PDB file of C-alpha atoms in Angstrom:
ATOM      1  CA  MET A 719     107.743 123.906  73.409  1.00  0.00           C
ATOM      2  CA  PRO A 720     109.954 123.027  70.408  1.00  0.00           C
ATOM      3  CA  LEU A 721     110.151 119.426  69.320  1.00  0.00           C
ATOM      4  CA  LEU A 722     113.905 119.454  68.746  1.00  0.00           C
ATOM      5  CA  LEU A 723     116.556 119.763  71.420  1.00  0.00           C
ATOM      6  CA  TRP A 724     118.666 122.048  69.260  1.00  0.00           C
ATOM      7  CA  SER A 725     118.327 123.263  65.732  1.00  0.00           C
ATOM      8  CA  ALA A 726     120.028 121.012  63.200  1.00  0.00           C
ATOM      9  CA  ALA A 727     123.797 121.500  63.297  1.00  0.00           C
ATOM     10  CA  ALA A 728     125.016 120.066  60.002  1.00  0.00           C
ATOM     11  CA  SER A 729     127.004 123.182  59.100  1.00  0.00           C
ATOM     12  CA  SER A 730     128.843 123.242  62.437  1.00  0.00           C
ATOM     13  CA  ASP A 731     129.765 119.582  61.968  1.00  0.00           C
ATOM     14  CA  VAL A 732     131.771 120.460  58.863  1.00  0.00           C
ATOM     15  CA  ALA A 733     133.468 123.343  60.641  1.00  0.00           C
ATOM     16  CA  ARG A 734     134.907 121.071  63.332  1.00  0.00           C
ATOM     17  CA  PRO A 735     137.309 118.641  61.611  1.00  0.00           C
ATOM     18  CA  ASN A 736     138.726 117.403  64.929  1.00  0.00           C
ATOM     19  CA  ALA A 737     135.346 116.620  66.450  1.00  0.00           C
ATOM     20  CA  ALA A 738     133.979 113.142  66.949  1.00  0.00           C
ATOM     21  CA  LEU A 739     130.626 112.802  65.206  1.00  0.00           C
ATOM     22  CA  THR A 740     128.395 109.776  65.447  1.00  0.00           C
ATOM     23  CA  GLN A 741     124.719 109.009  65.117  1.00  0.00           C
ATOM     24  CA  PHE A 742     122.162 106.365  65.978  1.00  0.00           C
ATOM     25  CA  THR A 743     118.470 105.706  65.485  1.00  0.00           C
ATOM     26  CA  ILE A 744     116.080 105.049  68.342  1.00  0.00           C
ATOM     27  CA  ALA A 745     112.405 104.214  68.803  1.00  0.00           C
ATOM     28  CA  THR A 746     110.056 103.749  71.729  1.00  0.00           C
ATOM     29  CA  VAL A 747     106.827 101.735  71.646  1.00  0.00           C
ATOM     30  CA  ASN A 748     104.346 100.198  74.052  1.00  0.00           C
ATOM     31  CA  ILE A 749     103.835  96.736  72.515  1.00  0.00           C
ATOM     32  CA  ARG A 750     100.714  95.810  74.531  1.00  0.00           C
ATOM     33  CA  GLY A 751     102.402  92.602  75.606  1.00  0.00           C
ATOM     34  CA  LEU A 752      99.566  91.369  77.792  1.00  0.00           C
ATOM     35  CA  PRO A 753      98.059  87.875  77.679  1.00  0.00           C
ATOM     36  CA  GLY A 754      95.692  87.562  74.755  1.00  0.00           C
ATOM     37  CA  TRP A 755      92.671  87.123  77.002  1.00  0.00           C
ATOM     38  CA  ILE A 756      93.377  90.574  78.462  1.00  0.00           C
ATOM     39  CA  SER A 757      94.483  92.400  75.310  1.00  0.00           C
ATOM     40  CA  GLY A 758      91.612  90.906  73.304  1.00  0.00           C
ATOM     41  CA  ASP A 759      93.747  90.117  70.261  1.00  0.00           C
ATOM     42  CA  ASP A 760      96.577  87.831  69.117  1.00  0.00           C
ATOM     43  CA  PRO A 761      99.860  89.031  70.661  1.00  0.00           C
ATOM     44  CA  ALA A 762     101.719  85.926  69.454  1.00  0.00           C
ATOM     45  CA  GLY A 763     100.742  86.801  65.892  1.00  0.00           C
ATOM     46  CA  ARG A 764     101.357  90.541  65.879  1.00  0.00           C
ATOM     47  CA  ILE A 765     104.446  91.008  68.104  1.00  0.00           C
ATOM     48  CA  PRO A 766     106.846  89.163  65.732  1.00  0.00           C
ATOM     49  CA  ILE A 767     105.614  91.341  62.849  1.00  0.00           C
ATOM     50  CA  LEU A 768     106.057  94.469  64.950  1.00  0.00           C
ATOM     51  CA  LEU A 769     109.624  93.513  65.872  1.00  0.00           C
ATOM     52  CA  THR A 770     110.452  92.855  62.221  1.00  0.00           C
ATOM     53  CA  LYS A 771     109.276  96.356  61.279  1.00  0.00           C
ATOM     54  CA  LEU A 772     111.518  97.793  63.982  1.00  0.00           C
ATOM     55  CA  GLU A 773     114.572  95.942  62.643  1.00  0.00           C
ATOM     56  CA  PRO A 774     116.335  98.986  61.102  1.00  0.00           C
ATOM     57  CA  LEU A 775     116.548 100.836  64.432  1.00  0.00           C
ATOM     58  CA  ASP A 776     119.782 100.812  66.463  1.00  0.00           C
ATOM     59  CA  ILE A 777     117.922 101.075  69.780  1.00  0.00           C
ATOM     60  CA  VAL A 778     114.323 100.077  70.501  1.00  0.00           C
ATOM     61  CA  LEU A 779     112.651 100.752  73.859  1.00  0.00           C
ATOM     62  CA  LEU A 780     109.702  98.497  74.670  1.00  0.00           C
ATOM     63  CA  GLN A 781     107.036  98.971  77.306  1.00  0.00           C
ATOM     64  CA  GLU A 782     104.471  96.370  78.398  1.00  0.00           C
ATOM     65  CA  ASP A 783     106.800  93.492  77.533  1.00  0.00           C
ATOM     66  CA  PHE A 784     105.004  91.438  80.165  1.00  0.00           C
ATOM     67  CA  ALA A 785     103.677  88.066  79.048  1.00  0.00           C
ATOM     68  CA  HIS A 786     105.548  87.333  75.816  1.00  0.00           C
ATOM     69  CA  GLN A 787     109.221  87.825  76.641  1.00  0.00           C
ATOM     70  CA  ALA A 788     110.216  84.530  75.028  1.00  0.00           C
ATOM     71  CA  LEU A 789     108.506  85.732  71.865  1.00  0.00           C
ATOM     72  CA  VAL A 790     110.446  89.004  71.971  1.00  0.00           C
ATOM     73  CA  ASP A 791     113.696  87.089  72.529  1.00  0.00           C
ATOM     74  CA  ALA A 792     112.985  84.872  69.540  1.00  0.00           C
ATOM     75  CA  HIS A 793     111.994  87.615  67.090  1.00  0.00           C
ATOM     76  CA  ALA A 794     113.876  90.783  68.066  1.00  0.00           C
ATOM     77  CA  ARG A 795     116.359  91.634  65.305  1.00  0.00           C
ATOM     78  CA  GLN A 796     118.689  93.649  67.557  1.00  0.00           C
ATOM     79  CA  PRO A 797     121.134  91.160  69.126  1.00  0.00           C
ATOM     80  CA  THR A 798     121.289  92.638  72.637  1.00  0.00           C
ATOM     81  CA  ARG A 799     118.280  92.577  74.974  1.00  0.00           C
ATOM     82  CA  VAL A 800     118.313  94.336  78.321  1.00  0.00           C
ATOM     83  CA  ARG A 801     115.412  93.998  80.740  1.00  0.00           C
ATOM     84  CA  GLY A 802     114.316  95.804  83.849  1.00  0.00           C
ATOM     85  CA  ASN A 803     112.652  94.197  86.823  1.00  0.00           C
ATOM     86  CA  THR A 804     111.044  90.993  85.527  1.00  0.00           C
ATOM     87  CA  GLY A 805     109.393  90.214  88.838  1.00  0.00           C
ATOM     88  CA  ALA A 806     107.657  86.926  89.546  1.00  0.00           C
ATOM     89  CA  SER A 807     104.470  85.440  88.183  1.00  0.00           C
ATOM     90  CA  ASN A 808     101.353  86.477  90.048  1.00  0.00           C
ATOM     91  CA  GLY A 809      99.038  84.193  88.095  1.00  0.00           C
ATOM     92  CA  LEU A 810      97.860  86.918  85.734  1.00  0.00           C
ATOM     93  CA  ILE A 811     100.930  88.449  84.129  1.00  0.00           C
ATOM     94  CA  ARG A 812     104.626  88.566  84.936  1.00  0.00           C
ATOM     95  CA  ALA A 813     104.599  91.232  87.623  1.00  0.00           C
ATOM     96  CA  GLY A 814     107.658  93.186  86.539  1.00  0.00           C
ATOM     97  CA  ASP A 815     108.001  96.592  84.939  1.00  0.00           C
ATOM     98  CA  GLY A 816     107.568  95.338  81.348  1.00  0.00           C
ATOM     99  CA  LEU A 817     110.603  97.320  80.168  1.00  0.00           C
ATOM    100  CA  THR A 818     113.009  95.974  77.550  1.00  0.00           C
ATOM    101  CA  LEU A 819     115.816  97.688  75.646  1.00  0.00           C
ATOM    102  CA  LEU A 820     116.898  96.194  72.318  1.00  0.00           C
ATOM    103  CA  THR A 821     120.113  97.363  70.694  1.00  0.00           C
ATOM    104  CA  ARG A 822     122.798  96.510  68.197  1.00  0.00           C
ATOM    105  CA  LEU A 823     125.192  98.997  69.786  1.00  0.00           C
ATOM    106  CA  ALA A 824     127.787  98.191  72.439  1.00  0.00           C
ATOM    107  CA  THR A 825     126.630  98.355  76.040  1.00  0.00           C
ATOM    108  CA  ILE A 826     128.737  99.395  79.041  1.00  0.00           C
ATOM    109  CA  GLY A 827     128.336  97.827  82.450  1.00  0.00           C
ATOM    110  CA  ASP A 828     125.219  96.400  83.997  1.00  0.00           C
ATOM    111  CA  PRO A 829     121.821  97.954  83.440  1.00  0.00           C
ATOM    112  CA  LEU A 830     120.292 100.106  86.140  1.00  0.00           C
ATOM    113  CA  HIS A 831     116.662  99.423  87.024  1.00  0.00           C
ATOM    114  CA  ALA A 832     114.379  99.990  89.973  1.00  0.00           C
ATOM    115  CA  ALA A 833     110.687  99.834  90.765  1.00  0.00           C
ATOM    116  CA  TYR A 834     108.896 103.023  91.718  1.00  0.00           C
ATOM    117  CA  GLY A 835     107.110 101.362  94.612  1.00  0.00           C
ATOM    118  CA  SER A 836     103.969 103.416  94.035  1.00  0.00           C
ATOM    119  CA  CYS A 837     100.825 102.768  92.027  1.00  0.00           C
ATOM    120  CA  HIS A 838      97.069 103.221  92.072  1.00  0.00           C
ATOM    121  CA  GLY A 839      94.499 100.618  91.057  1.00  0.00           C
ATOM    122  CA  TRP A 840      94.126  96.871  91.283  1.00  0.00           C
ATOM    123  CA  PHE A 841      90.811  96.007  89.659  1.00  0.00           C
ATOM    124  CA  SER A 842      90.077  99.590  88.572  1.00  0.00           C
ATOM    125  CA  ALA A 843      91.895 102.744  87.435  1.00  0.00           C
ATOM    126  CA  ALA A 844      93.839 100.849  84.734  1.00  0.00           C
ATOM    127  CA  SER A 845      94.897  98.143  87.245  1.00  0.00           C
ATOM    128  CA  ASP A 846      98.457  99.477  87.395  1.00  0.00           C
ATOM    129  CA  CYS A 847      99.289  97.704  90.636  1.00  0.00           C
ATOM    130  CA  PHE A 848      99.450  94.327  88.869  1.00  0.00           C
ATOM    131  CA  ALA A 849     102.704  95.589  87.306  1.00  0.00           C
ATOM    132  CA  ASP A 850     105.772  96.702  89.231  1.00  0.00           C
ATOM    133  CA  LYS A 851     106.414  99.797  87.130  1.00  0.00           C
ATOM    134  CA  GLY A 852     109.775 101.515  87.239  1.00  0.00           C
ATOM    135  CA  TYR A 853     112.667 102.653  85.054  1.00  0.00           C
ATOM    136  CA  LEU A 854     115.506 101.010  83.127  1.00  0.00           C
ATOM    137  CA  MET A 855     118.795 102.571  82.049  1.00  0.00           C
ATOM    138  CA  GLN A 856     121.613 101.139  79.957  1.00  0.00           C
ATOM    139  CA  ARG A 857     124.775 103.042  79.070  1.00  0.00           C
ATOM    140  CA  ILE A 858     125.589 102.779  75.364  1.00  0.00           C
ATOM    141  CA  SER A 859     129.032 103.187  73.795  1.00  0.00           C
ATOM    142  CA  LEU A 860     129.455 104.998  70.494  1.00  0.00           C
ATOM    143  CA  SER A 861     132.573 105.759  68.485  1.00  0.00           C
ATOM    144  CA  GLY A 862     135.013 108.410  69.613  1.00  0.00           C
ATOM    145  CA  GLY A 863     134.651 107.574  73.301  1.00  0.00           C
ATOM    146  CA  ILE A 864     131.065 108.863  73.385  1.00  0.00           C
ATOM    147  CA  ARG A 865     128.649 107.418  75.907  1.00  0.00           C
ATOM    148  CA  ILE A 866     124.884 107.828  75.993  1.00  0.00           C
ATOM    149  CA  ASP A 867     122.650 106.940  78.926  1.00  0.00           C
ATOM    150  CA  VAL A 868     119.486 105.454  77.431  1.00  0.00           C
ATOM    151  CA  TRP A 869     116.475 105.345  79.750  1.00  0.00           C
ATOM    152  CA  THR A 870     112.958 104.000  79.402  1.00  0.00           C
ATOM    153  CA  THR A 871     109.959 104.014  81.714  1.00  0.00           C
ATOM    154  CA  HIS A 872     106.220 103.399  81.937  1.00  0.00           C
ATOM    155  CA  LEU A 873     104.231 105.488  84.394  1.00  0.00           C
ATOM    156  CA  ASP A 874     100.905 104.902  86.130  1.00  0.00           C
ATOM    157  CA  ALA A 875      97.837 105.185  83.881  1.00  0.00           C
ATOM    158  CA  GLY A 876      94.369 106.509  84.657  1.00  0.00           C
ATOM    159  CA  SER A 877      92.752 109.897  85.218  1.00  0.00           C
ATOM    160  CA  HIS A 878      91.811 109.614  88.907  1.00  0.00           C
ATOM    161  CA  GLU A 879      93.419 112.101  91.279  1.00  0.00           C
ATOM    162  CA  LEU A 880      95.243 109.183  92.920  1.00  0.00           C
ATOM    163  CA  ASP A 881      96.624 108.192  89.512  1.00  0.00           C
ATOM    164  CA  ARG A 882      97.992 111.707  89.115  1.00  0.00           C
ATOM    165  CA  ALA A 883      99.533 111.502  92.588  1.00  0.00           C
ATOM    166  CA  ALA A 884     101.170 108.174  91.714  1.00  0.00           C
ATOM    167  CA  ARG A 885     102.572 109.625  88.494  1.00  0.00           C
ATOM    168  CA  GLN A 886     103.975 112.622  90.360  1.00  0.00           C
ATOM    169  CA  ASP A 887     105.728 110.336  92.819  1.00  0.00           C
ATOM    170  CA  GLN A 888     107.124 108.304  89.922  1.00  0.00           C
ATOM    171  CA  LEU A 889     108.306 111.452  88.124  1.00  0.00           C
ATOM    172  CA  ASP A 890     110.063 112.590  91.302  1.00  0.00           C
ATOM    173  CA  ARG A 891     111.800 109.229  91.693  1.00  0.00           C
ATOM    174  CA  LEU A 892     112.819 109.203  88.038  1.00  0.00           C
ATOM    175  CA  ALA A 893     114.238 112.735  88.330  1.00  0.00           C
ATOM    176  CA  GLU A 894     116.254 111.683  91.382  1.00  0.00           C
ATOM    177  CA  ALA A 895     117.610 108.666  89.479  1.00  0.00           C
ATOM    178  CA  LEU A 896     118.618 110.868  86.536  1.00  0.00           C
ATOM    179  CA  GLU A 897     120.343 113.316  88.867  1.00  0.00           C
ATOM    180  CA  THR A 898     122.184 110.520  90.658  1.00  0.00           C
ATOM    181  CA  HIS A 899     123.240 108.255  87.805  1.00  0.00           C
ATOM    182  CA  SER A 900     123.391 110.452  84.677  1.00  0.00           C
ATOM    183  CA  ARG A 901     124.791 113.723  85.976  1.00  0.00           C
ATOM    184  CA  GLY A 902     126.766 115.334  83.146  1.00  0.00           C
ATOM    185  CA  GLN A 903     126.000 112.499  80.738  1.00  0.00           C
ATOM    186  CA  ALA A 904     124.162 112.679  77.433  1.00  0.00           C
ATOM    187  CA  ILE A 905     120.674 111.230  77.869  1.00  0.00           C
ATOM    188  CA  VAL A 906     117.931 109.876  75.656  1.00  0.00           C
ATOM    189  CA  ILE A 907     114.798 108.708  77.460  1.00  0.00           C
ATOM    190  CA  GLY A 908     111.692 107.279  75.862  1.00  0.00           C
ATOM    191  CA  GLY A 909     108.561 105.655  77.119  1.00  0.00           C
ATOM    192  CA  ASP A 910     104.878 105.694  77.890  1.00  0.00           C
ATOM    193  CA  PHE A 911     104.503 108.484  80.438  1.00  0.00           C
ATOM    194  CA  ASN A 912     100.699 108.390  80.523  1.00  0.00           C
ATOM    195  CA  LEU A 913     100.794 112.198  80.556  1.00  0.00           C
ATOM    196  CA  ASN A 914      98.466 113.347  77.805  1.00  0.00           C
ATOM    197  CA  TRP A 915      99.894 116.320  75.907  1.00  0.00           C
ATOM    198  CA  ASN A 916      96.324 117.302  75.009  1.00  0.00           C
ATOM    199  CA  ASP A 917      95.411 117.631  78.705  1.00  0.00           C
ATOM    200  CA  ALA A 918      96.426 120.962  80.253  1.00  0.00           C
ATOM    201  CA  ASP A 919      97.088 119.521  83.727  1.00  0.00           C
ATOM    202  CA  ASP A 920      99.147 116.626  82.354  1.00  0.00           C
ATOM    203  CA  ARG A 921     101.073 118.982  80.088  1.00  0.00           C
ATOM    204  CA  ASP A 922     101.848 121.308  82.992  1.00  0.00           C
ATOM    205  CA  GLN A 923     103.020 118.368  85.132  1.00  0.00           C
ATOM    206  CA  LEU A 924     105.299 117.208  82.340  1.00  0.00           C
ATOM    207  CA  ARG A 925     106.718 120.677  81.727  1.00  0.00           C
ATOM    208  CA  GLN A 926     107.583 121.085  85.397  1.00  0.00           C
ATOM    209  CA  TRP A 927     109.423 117.752  85.308  1.00  0.00           C
ATOM    210  CA  LEU A 928     111.312 118.758  82.157  1.00  0.00           C
ATOM    211  CA  SER A 929     112.339 122.003  83.811  1.00  0.00           C
ATOM    212  CA  ARG A 930     113.654 120.101  86.826  1.00  0.00           C
ATOM    213  CA  THR A 931     115.631 117.550  84.792  1.00  0.00           C
ATOM    214  CA  GLY A 932     116.885 119.812  81.995  1.00  0.00           C
ATOM    215  CA  LEU A 933     115.424 117.462  79.385  1.00  0.00           C
ATOM    216  CA  SER A 934     113.802 118.602  76.150  1.00  0.00           C
ATOM    217  CA  ILE A 935     111.206 116.955  73.955  1.00  0.00           C
ATOM    218  CA  ALA A 936     112.716 115.334  70.877  1.00  0.00           C
ATOM    219  CA  VAL A 937     109.545 113.609  69.661  1.00  0.00           C
ATOM    220  CA  LEU A 938     105.958 113.503  70.851  1.00  0.00           C
ATOM    221  CA  THR A 939     102.968 111.870  69.222  1.00  0.00           C
ATOM    222  CA  PRO A 940     101.876 114.150  66.349  1.00  0.00           C
ATOM    223  CA  GLU A 941      98.611 116.001  66.778  1.00  0.00           C
ATOM    224  CA  GLY A 942      95.718 114.045  65.326  1.00  0.00           C
ATOM    225  CA  ALA A 943      97.583 110.750  65.307  1.00  0.00           C
ATOM    226  CA  ARG A 944      96.127 109.689  68.661  1.00  0.00           C
ATOM    227  CA  GLU A 945      93.499 111.130  70.964  1.00  0.00           C
ATOM    228  CA  ARG A 946      95.840 110.581  73.929  1.00  0.00           C
ATOM    229  CA  ARG A 947      99.389 111.692  73.220  1.00  0.00           C
ATOM    230  CA  VAL A 948     101.274 109.981  76.043  1.00  0.00           C
ATOM    231  CA  ASP A 949     104.423 108.592  74.361  1.00  0.00           C
ATOM    232  CA  TYR A 950     107.618 110.675  74.234  1.00  0.00           C
ATOM    233  CA  LEU A 951     111.309 110.766  73.432  1.00  0.00           C
ATOM    234  CA  PHE A 952     113.327 113.244  75.532  1.00  0.00           C
ATOM    235  CA  THR A 953     116.982 114.250  75.280  1.00  0.00           C
ATOM    236  CA  ARG A 954     119.677 116.135  77.149  1.00  0.00           C
ATOM    237  CA  ALA A 955     123.211 116.846  75.979  1.00  0.00           C
ATOM    238  CA  ALA A 956     126.367 116.106  77.955  1.00  0.00           C
ATOM    239  CA  LEU A 957     128.418 118.946  79.413  1.00  0.00           C
ATOM    240  CA  ASP A 958     130.911 118.928  76.540  1.00  0.00           C
ATOM    241  CA  SER A 959     128.873 117.753  73.562  1.00  0.00           C
ATOM    242  CA  GLU A 960     125.924 118.575  71.384  1.00  0.00           C
ATOM    243  CA  LEU A 961     123.064 116.109  70.988  1.00  0.00           C
ATOM    244  CA  VAL A 962     120.712 116.625  68.048  1.00  0.00           C
ATOM    245  CA  CYS A 963     117.710 114.320  67.689  1.00  0.00           C
ATOM    246  CA  ASP A 964     115.745 115.073  64.545  1.00  0.00           C
ATOM    247  CA  GLU A 965     113.947 113.344  61.676  1.00  0.00           C
ATOM    248  CA  GLY A 966     111.481 112.341  64.371  1.00  0.00           C
ATOM    249  CA  GLY A 967     107.989 110.989  63.974  1.00  0.00           C
ATOM    250  CA  ILE A 968     106.031 107.765  63.908  1.00  0.00           C
ATOM    251  CA  VAL A 969     107.458 104.528  62.514  1.00  0.00           C
ATOM    252  CA  PRO A 970     105.239 104.007  59.445  1.00  0.00           C
ATOM    253  CA  ASP A 971     103.119 101.019  58.484  1.00  0.00           C
ATOM    254  CA  LEU A 972     102.663  99.429  61.901  1.00  0.00           C
ATOM    255  CA  SER A 973      99.824  97.187  60.820  1.00  0.00           C
ATOM    256  CA  GLY A 974      99.508  93.478  60.185  1.00  0.00           C
ATOM    257  CA  PRO A 975      98.375  91.571  57.065  1.00  0.00           C
ATOM    258  CA  THR A 976      94.702  92.311  57.831  1.00  0.00           C
ATOM    259  CA  ASP A 977      95.442  96.032  58.419  1.00  0.00           C
ATOM    260  CA  ALA A 978      94.889  95.523  62.144  1.00  0.00           C
ATOM    261  CA  PRO A 979      97.247  97.684  64.236  1.00  0.00           C
ATOM    262  CA  LEU A 980     100.226  95.854  65.703  1.00  0.00           C
ATOM    263  CA  THR A 981      99.887  97.803  68.964  1.00  0.00           C
ATOM    264  CA  ASP A 982      97.600 100.433  70.451  1.00  0.00           C
ATOM    265  CA  HIS A 983     100.439 102.978  70.743  1.00  0.00           C
ATOM    266  CA  PRO A 984     102.496 104.720  68.065  1.00  0.00           C
ATOM    267  CA  ALA A 985     106.156 103.813  67.738  1.00  0.00           C
ATOM    268  CA  LEU A 986     108.048 107.104  67.974  1.00  0.00           C
ATOM    269  CA  ARG A 987     111.432 107.261  66.315  1.00  0.00           C
ATOM    270  CA  SER A 988     114.303 109.688  65.885  1.00  0.00           C
ATOM    271  CA  THR A 989     117.774 109.935  64.419  1.00  0.00           C
ATOM    272  CA  CYS A 990     120.227 111.324  66.979  1.00  0.00           C
ATOM    273  CA  ARG A 991     123.650 112.802  66.326  1.00  0.00           C
ATOM    274  CA  VAL A 992     126.308 113.522  68.925  1.00  0.00           C
ATOM    275  CA  LEU A 993     129.075 116.008  68.311  1.00  0.00           C
ATOM    276  CA  THR A 994     131.871 116.396  70.840  1.00  0.00           C
ATOM    277  CA  THR A 995     135.281 118.043  70.625  1.00  0.00           C
ATOM    278  CA  LYS A 996     136.809 115.704  73.187  1.00  0.00           C
ATOM    279  CA  ALA A 997     136.089 112.260  74.593  1.00  0.00           C
ATOM    280  CA  LEU A 998     133.682 112.181  77.494  1.00  0.00           C
ATOM    281  CA  ASP A 999     134.872 111.196  80.974  1.00  0.00           C
ATOM    282  CA  LEU A1000     135.216 107.426  80.824  1.00  0.00           C
ATOM    283  CA  SER A1001     135.462 106.842  84.562  1.00  0.00           C
ATOM    284  CA  PRO A1002     132.491 104.920  85.984  1.00  0.00           C
ATOM    285  CA  ASP A1003     130.132 106.980  88.102  1.00  0.00           C
ATOM    286  CA  ARG A1004     127.868 104.211  89.307  1.00  0.00           C
TER     287      ARG A1004
END
């Protein structure tokens, strides 16, 4: 499967003087925002450094923003913060979905978020049920009347057959949400899917979901960078535009002053360009 949605279209950009062309940068990263006694490190020390290194990005999608949301609010360099289901404290962590979208671009309307309502594992199998995992979508406005639906999610972890069943249910619910709320819209979706590209069964499950949704892989964790390649950026163009997400890879130098990693996941990034010959439909569809 190719890593780019389309081949680069720089030459066609020049050939369309009446087209609206705009671009933005985006990254997705699981910040391991658990309480320090669970993560086994110093989240209050490393998360501000991580957010500083993500400053140049127009859009940043965070997963596991559970226990340190005030810290994220204080140190995020993008002025707009959009959160999913924050839930209520259960005595261990904030039992929401841990999803946050940071952006310096204009947002349109209220965010869309919902819990999947399925999970596997309380005190085993990655203990996913302590979080209320789901999805978050925010519509972003670019120049020329262009709108992008930006989604993020974090799926059930673990390798048990019941974990796989939970992930399949979550993928089905996410596909239904995409079909309902982003029909005909340009889409970028990033997150921790807990589907390991190096695992044949996980890869097949992901490919079936991509076929259903019409999404393509823009960026996945490079081979050799991680044993488990579970983080992704996906894209889909609108009906009357081209969406090119390239220059993808890992955000470099994500380590602290002692060379300790700032998170246990790579931060995947891409530069996306949208080319459209007419403004997209601006009427609300949700």
